[in-house]
Short mmCIF file of N, CA and C in Angstrom, two decimals:
data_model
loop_
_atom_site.label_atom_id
_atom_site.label_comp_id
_atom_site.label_asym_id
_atom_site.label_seq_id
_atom_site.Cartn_x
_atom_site.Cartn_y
_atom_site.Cartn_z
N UNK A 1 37.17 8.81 1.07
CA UNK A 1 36.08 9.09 0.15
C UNK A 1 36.25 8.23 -1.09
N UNK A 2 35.06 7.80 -1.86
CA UNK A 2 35.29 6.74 -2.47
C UNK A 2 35.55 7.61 -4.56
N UNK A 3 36.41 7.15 -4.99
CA UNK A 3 36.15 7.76 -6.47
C UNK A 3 35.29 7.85 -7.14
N UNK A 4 34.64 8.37 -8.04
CA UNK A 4 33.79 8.37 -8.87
C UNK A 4 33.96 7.41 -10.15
N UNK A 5 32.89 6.51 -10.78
CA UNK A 5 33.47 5.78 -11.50
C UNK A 5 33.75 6.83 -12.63
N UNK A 6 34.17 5.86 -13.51
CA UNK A 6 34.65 6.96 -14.66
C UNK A 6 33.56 6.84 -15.85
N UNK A 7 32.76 5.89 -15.86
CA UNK A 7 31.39 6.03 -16.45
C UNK A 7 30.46 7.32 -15.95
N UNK A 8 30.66 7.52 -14.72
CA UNK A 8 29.53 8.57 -14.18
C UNK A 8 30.33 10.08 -14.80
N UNK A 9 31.57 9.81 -14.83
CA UNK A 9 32.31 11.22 -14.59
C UNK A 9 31.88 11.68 -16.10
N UNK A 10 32.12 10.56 -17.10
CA UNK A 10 31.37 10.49 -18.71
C UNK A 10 30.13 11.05 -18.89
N UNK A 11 29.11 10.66 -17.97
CA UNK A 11 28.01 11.52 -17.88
C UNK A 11 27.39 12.63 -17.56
N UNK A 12 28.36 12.94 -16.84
CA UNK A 12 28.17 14.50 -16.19
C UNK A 12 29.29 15.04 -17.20
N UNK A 13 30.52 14.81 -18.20
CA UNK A 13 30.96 15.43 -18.95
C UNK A 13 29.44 15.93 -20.85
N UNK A 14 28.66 14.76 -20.62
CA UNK A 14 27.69 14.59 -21.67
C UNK A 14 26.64 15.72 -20.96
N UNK A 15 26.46 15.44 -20.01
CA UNK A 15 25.01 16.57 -19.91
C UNK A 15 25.67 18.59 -19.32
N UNK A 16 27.04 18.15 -19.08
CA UNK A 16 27.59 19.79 -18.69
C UNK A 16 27.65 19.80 -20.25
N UNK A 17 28.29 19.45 -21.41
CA UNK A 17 28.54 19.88 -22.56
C UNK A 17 27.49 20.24 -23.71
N UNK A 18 26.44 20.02 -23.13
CA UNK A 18 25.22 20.39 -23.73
C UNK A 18 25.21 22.04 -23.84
N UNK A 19 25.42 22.35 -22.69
CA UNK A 19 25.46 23.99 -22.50
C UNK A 19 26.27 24.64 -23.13
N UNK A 20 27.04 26.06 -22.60
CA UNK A 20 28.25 26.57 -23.45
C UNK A 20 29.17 26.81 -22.75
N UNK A 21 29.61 25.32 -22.23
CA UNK A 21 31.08 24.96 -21.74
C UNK A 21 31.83 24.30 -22.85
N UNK A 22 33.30 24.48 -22.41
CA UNK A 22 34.24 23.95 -23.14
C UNK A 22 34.35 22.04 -22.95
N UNK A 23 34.08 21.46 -24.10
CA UNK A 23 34.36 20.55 -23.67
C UNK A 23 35.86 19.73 -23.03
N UNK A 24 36.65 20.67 -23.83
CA UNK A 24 38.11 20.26 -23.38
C UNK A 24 38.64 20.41 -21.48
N UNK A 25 37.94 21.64 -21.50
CA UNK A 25 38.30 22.14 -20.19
C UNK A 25 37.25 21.22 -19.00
N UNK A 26 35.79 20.63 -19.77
CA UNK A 26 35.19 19.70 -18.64
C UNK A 26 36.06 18.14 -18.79
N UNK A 27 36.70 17.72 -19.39
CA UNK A 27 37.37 16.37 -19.78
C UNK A 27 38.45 16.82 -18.39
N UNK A 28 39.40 17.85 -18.53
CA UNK A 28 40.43 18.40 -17.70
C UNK A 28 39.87 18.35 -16.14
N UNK A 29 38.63 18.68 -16.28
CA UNK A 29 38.31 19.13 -14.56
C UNK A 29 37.60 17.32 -14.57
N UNK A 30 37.20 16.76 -15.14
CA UNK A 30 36.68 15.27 -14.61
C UNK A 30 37.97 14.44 -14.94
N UNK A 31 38.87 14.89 -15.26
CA UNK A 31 40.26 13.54 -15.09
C UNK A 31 39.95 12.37 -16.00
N UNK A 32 38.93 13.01 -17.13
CA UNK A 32 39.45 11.93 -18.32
C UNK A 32 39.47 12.07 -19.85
N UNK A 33 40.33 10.90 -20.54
CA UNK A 33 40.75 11.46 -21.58
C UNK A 33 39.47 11.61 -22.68
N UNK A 34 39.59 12.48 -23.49
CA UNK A 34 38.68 12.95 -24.50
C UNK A 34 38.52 11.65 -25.45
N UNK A 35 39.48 11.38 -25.60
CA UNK A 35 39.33 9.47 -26.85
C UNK A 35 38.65 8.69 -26.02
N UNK A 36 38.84 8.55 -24.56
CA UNK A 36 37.77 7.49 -23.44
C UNK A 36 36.52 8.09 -23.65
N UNK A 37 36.43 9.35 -23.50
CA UNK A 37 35.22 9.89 -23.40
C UNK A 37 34.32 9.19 -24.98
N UNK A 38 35.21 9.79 -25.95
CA UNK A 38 34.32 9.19 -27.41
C UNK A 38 33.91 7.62 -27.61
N UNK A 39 35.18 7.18 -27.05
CA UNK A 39 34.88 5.66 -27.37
C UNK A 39 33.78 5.26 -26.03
N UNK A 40 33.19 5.99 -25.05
CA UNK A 40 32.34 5.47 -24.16
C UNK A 40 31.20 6.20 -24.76
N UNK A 41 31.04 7.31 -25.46
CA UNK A 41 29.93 7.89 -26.51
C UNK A 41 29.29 6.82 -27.33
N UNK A 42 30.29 6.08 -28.15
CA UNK A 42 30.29 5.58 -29.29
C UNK A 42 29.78 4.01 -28.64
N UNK A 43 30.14 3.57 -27.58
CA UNK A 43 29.39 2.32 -26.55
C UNK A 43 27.81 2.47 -26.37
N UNK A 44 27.95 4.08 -25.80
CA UNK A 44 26.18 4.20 -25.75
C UNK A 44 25.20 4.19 -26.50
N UNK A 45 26.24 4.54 -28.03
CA UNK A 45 24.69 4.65 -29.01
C UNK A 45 24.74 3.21 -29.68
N UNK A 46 26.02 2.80 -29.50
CA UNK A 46 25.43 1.42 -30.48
C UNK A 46 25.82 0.15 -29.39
N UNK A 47 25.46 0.03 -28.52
CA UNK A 47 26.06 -1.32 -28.02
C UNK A 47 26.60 -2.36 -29.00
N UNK A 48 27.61 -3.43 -28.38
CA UNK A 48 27.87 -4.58 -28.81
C UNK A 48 26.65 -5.83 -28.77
N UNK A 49 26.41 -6.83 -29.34
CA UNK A 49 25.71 -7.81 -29.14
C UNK A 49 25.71 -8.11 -27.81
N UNK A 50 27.21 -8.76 -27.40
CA UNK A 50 27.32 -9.43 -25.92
C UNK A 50 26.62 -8.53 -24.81
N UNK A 51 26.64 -7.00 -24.85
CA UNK A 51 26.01 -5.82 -24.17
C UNK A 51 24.62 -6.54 -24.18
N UNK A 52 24.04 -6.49 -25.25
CA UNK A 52 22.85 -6.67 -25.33
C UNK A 52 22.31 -7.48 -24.78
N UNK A 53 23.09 -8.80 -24.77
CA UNK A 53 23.42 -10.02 -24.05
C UNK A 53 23.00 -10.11 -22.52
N UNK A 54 24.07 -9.35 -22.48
CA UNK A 54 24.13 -8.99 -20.71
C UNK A 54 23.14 -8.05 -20.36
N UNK A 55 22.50 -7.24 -20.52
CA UNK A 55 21.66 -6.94 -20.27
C UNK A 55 20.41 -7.63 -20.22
N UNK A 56 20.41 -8.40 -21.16
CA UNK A 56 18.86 -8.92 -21.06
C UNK A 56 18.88 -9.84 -19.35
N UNK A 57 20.06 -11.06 -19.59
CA UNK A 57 20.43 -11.54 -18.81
C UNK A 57 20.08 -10.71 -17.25
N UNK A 58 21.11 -9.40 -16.95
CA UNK A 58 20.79 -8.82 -16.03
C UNK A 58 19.49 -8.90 -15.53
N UNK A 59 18.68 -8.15 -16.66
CA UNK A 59 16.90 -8.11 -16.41
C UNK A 59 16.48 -9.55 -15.72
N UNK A 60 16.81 -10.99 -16.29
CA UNK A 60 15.96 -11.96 -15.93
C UNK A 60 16.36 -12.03 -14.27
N UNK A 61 17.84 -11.97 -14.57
CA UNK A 61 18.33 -12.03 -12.68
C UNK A 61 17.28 -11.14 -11.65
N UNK A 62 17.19 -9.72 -12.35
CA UNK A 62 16.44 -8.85 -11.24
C UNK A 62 15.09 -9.32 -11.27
N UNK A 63 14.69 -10.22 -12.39
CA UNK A 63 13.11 -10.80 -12.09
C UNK A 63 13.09 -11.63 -10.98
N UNK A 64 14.26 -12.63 -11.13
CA UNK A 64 14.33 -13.80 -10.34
C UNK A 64 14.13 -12.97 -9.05
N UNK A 65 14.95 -12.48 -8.72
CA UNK A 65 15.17 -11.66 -7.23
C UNK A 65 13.70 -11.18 -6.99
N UNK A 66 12.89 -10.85 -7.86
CA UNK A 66 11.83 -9.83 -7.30
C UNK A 66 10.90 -10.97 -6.93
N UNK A 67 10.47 -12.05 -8.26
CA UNK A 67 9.84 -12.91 -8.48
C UNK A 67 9.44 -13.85 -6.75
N UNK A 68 11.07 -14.20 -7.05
CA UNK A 68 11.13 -15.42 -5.25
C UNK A 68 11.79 -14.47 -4.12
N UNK A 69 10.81 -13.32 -4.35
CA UNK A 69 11.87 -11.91 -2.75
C UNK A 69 12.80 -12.17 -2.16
N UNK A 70 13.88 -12.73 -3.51
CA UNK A 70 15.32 -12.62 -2.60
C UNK A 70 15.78 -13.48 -2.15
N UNK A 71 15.01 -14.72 -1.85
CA UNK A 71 15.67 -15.76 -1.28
C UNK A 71 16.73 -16.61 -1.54
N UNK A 72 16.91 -16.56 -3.16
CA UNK A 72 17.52 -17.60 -3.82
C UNK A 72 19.03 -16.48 -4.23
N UNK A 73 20.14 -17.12 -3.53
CA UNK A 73 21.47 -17.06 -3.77
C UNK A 73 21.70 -17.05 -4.69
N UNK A 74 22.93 -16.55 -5.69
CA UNK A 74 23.41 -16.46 -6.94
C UNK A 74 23.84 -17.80 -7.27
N UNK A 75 24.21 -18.29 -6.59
CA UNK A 75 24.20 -20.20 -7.74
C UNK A 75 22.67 -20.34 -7.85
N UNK A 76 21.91 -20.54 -6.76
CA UNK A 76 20.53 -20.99 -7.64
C UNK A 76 19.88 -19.92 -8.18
N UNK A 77 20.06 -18.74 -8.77
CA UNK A 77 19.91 -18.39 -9.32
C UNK A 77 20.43 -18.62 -11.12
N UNK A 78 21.74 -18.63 -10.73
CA UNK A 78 22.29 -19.14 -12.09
C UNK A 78 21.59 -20.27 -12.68
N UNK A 79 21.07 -21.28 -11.65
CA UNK A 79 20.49 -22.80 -11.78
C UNK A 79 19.31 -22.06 -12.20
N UNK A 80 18.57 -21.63 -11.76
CA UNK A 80 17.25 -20.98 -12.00
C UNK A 80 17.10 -20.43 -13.55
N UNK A 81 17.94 -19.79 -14.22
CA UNK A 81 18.22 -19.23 -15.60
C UNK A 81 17.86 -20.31 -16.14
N UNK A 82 19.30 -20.90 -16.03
CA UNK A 82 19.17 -21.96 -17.04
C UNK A 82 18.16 -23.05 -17.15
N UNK A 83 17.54 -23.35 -16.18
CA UNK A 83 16.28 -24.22 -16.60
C UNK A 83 15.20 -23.45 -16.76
N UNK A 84 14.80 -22.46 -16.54
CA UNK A 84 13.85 -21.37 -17.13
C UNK A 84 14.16 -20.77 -18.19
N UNK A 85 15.32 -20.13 -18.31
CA UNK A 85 15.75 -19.75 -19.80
C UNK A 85 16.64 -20.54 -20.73
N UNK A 86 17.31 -21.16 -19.95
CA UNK A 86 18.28 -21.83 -21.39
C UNK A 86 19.42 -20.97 -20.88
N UNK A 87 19.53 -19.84 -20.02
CA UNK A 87 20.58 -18.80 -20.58
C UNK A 87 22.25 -20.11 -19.60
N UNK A 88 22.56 -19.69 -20.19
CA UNK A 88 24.22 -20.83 -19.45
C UNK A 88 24.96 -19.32 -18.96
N UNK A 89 25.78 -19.54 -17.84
CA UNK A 89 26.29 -18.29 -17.48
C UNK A 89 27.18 -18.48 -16.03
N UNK A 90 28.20 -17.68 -15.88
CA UNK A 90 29.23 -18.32 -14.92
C UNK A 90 28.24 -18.11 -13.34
N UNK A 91 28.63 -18.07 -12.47
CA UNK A 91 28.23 -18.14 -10.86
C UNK A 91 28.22 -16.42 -10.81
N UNK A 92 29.86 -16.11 -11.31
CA UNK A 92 30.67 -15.07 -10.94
C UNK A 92 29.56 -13.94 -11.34
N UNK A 93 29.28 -14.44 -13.21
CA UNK A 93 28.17 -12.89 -13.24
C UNK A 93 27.28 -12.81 -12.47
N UNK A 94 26.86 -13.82 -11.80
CA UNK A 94 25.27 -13.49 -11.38
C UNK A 94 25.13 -13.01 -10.49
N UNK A 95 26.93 -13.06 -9.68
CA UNK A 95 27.16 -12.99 -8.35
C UNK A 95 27.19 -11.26 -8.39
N UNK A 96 27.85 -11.25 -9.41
CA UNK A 96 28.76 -9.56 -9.59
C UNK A 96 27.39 -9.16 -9.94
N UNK A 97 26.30 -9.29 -10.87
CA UNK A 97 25.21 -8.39 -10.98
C UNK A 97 24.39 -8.28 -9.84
N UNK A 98 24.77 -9.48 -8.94
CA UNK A 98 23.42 -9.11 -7.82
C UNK A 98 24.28 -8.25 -6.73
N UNK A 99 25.60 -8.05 -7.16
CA UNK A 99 26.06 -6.99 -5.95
C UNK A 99 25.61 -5.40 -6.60
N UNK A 100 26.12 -5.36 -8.14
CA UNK A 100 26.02 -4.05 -8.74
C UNK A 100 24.19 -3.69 -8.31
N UNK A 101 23.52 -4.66 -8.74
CA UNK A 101 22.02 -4.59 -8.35
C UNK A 101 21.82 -4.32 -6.37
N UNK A 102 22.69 -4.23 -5.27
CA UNK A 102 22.33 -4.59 -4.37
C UNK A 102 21.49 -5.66 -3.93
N UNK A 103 21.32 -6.94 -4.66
CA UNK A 103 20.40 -7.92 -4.27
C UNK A 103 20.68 -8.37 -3.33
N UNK A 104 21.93 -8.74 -2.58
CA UNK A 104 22.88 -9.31 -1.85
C UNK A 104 23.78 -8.87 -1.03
N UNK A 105 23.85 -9.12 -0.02
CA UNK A 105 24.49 -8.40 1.63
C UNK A 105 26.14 -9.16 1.18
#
């Protein structure tokens, strides 16, 4: 069985603690620490620039994909950015977002 990431486990500690559970005792039953938990709080409300970054980025990739249905591989995709956007960017992200995205078998 596969783990749960520890981002998700963060989220289900954020929406059980809404109620009138202990937060200490939901950190205990999801296996993580209360300082991870804040400092992944403190990620969500204010991102970093580079976040911001990458995200936008992300977005143009999932256009590309929708745009040309998929055809175009993560190098020409990367190629594709950059002469459409300007954006410069390794192989690797485009590769790793089009797996996190499922674009790619």
């Amino acid at each position: 069985m596969e783990e749960v990431p520890t981002h998700k486990k963060y989220e289900v500690v954020k929406e059980v603690s809404e109620g009138n559970y202990s937060f200490q005792l939901l950190c205990k039953i999801a296996q993580v620490s209360k300082s991870g938990y804040y400092k992944w709080l403190k990620r969500q409300e204010s991102p970093t620039k580079k976040q911001l970054e990458d995200e936008e980025i992300k977005k143009k990739i999932m256009e590309c994909h929708e745009k040309l249905k998929g055809i175009y591989g993560y190098r020409r995709v990367r190629i594709w950015l950059e002469k459409t956007y300007g954006f410069i960017v390794i192989s690797l992200f485009v590769f790793f977002v089009s797996i996190q995205g499922f674009l790619i078998n």
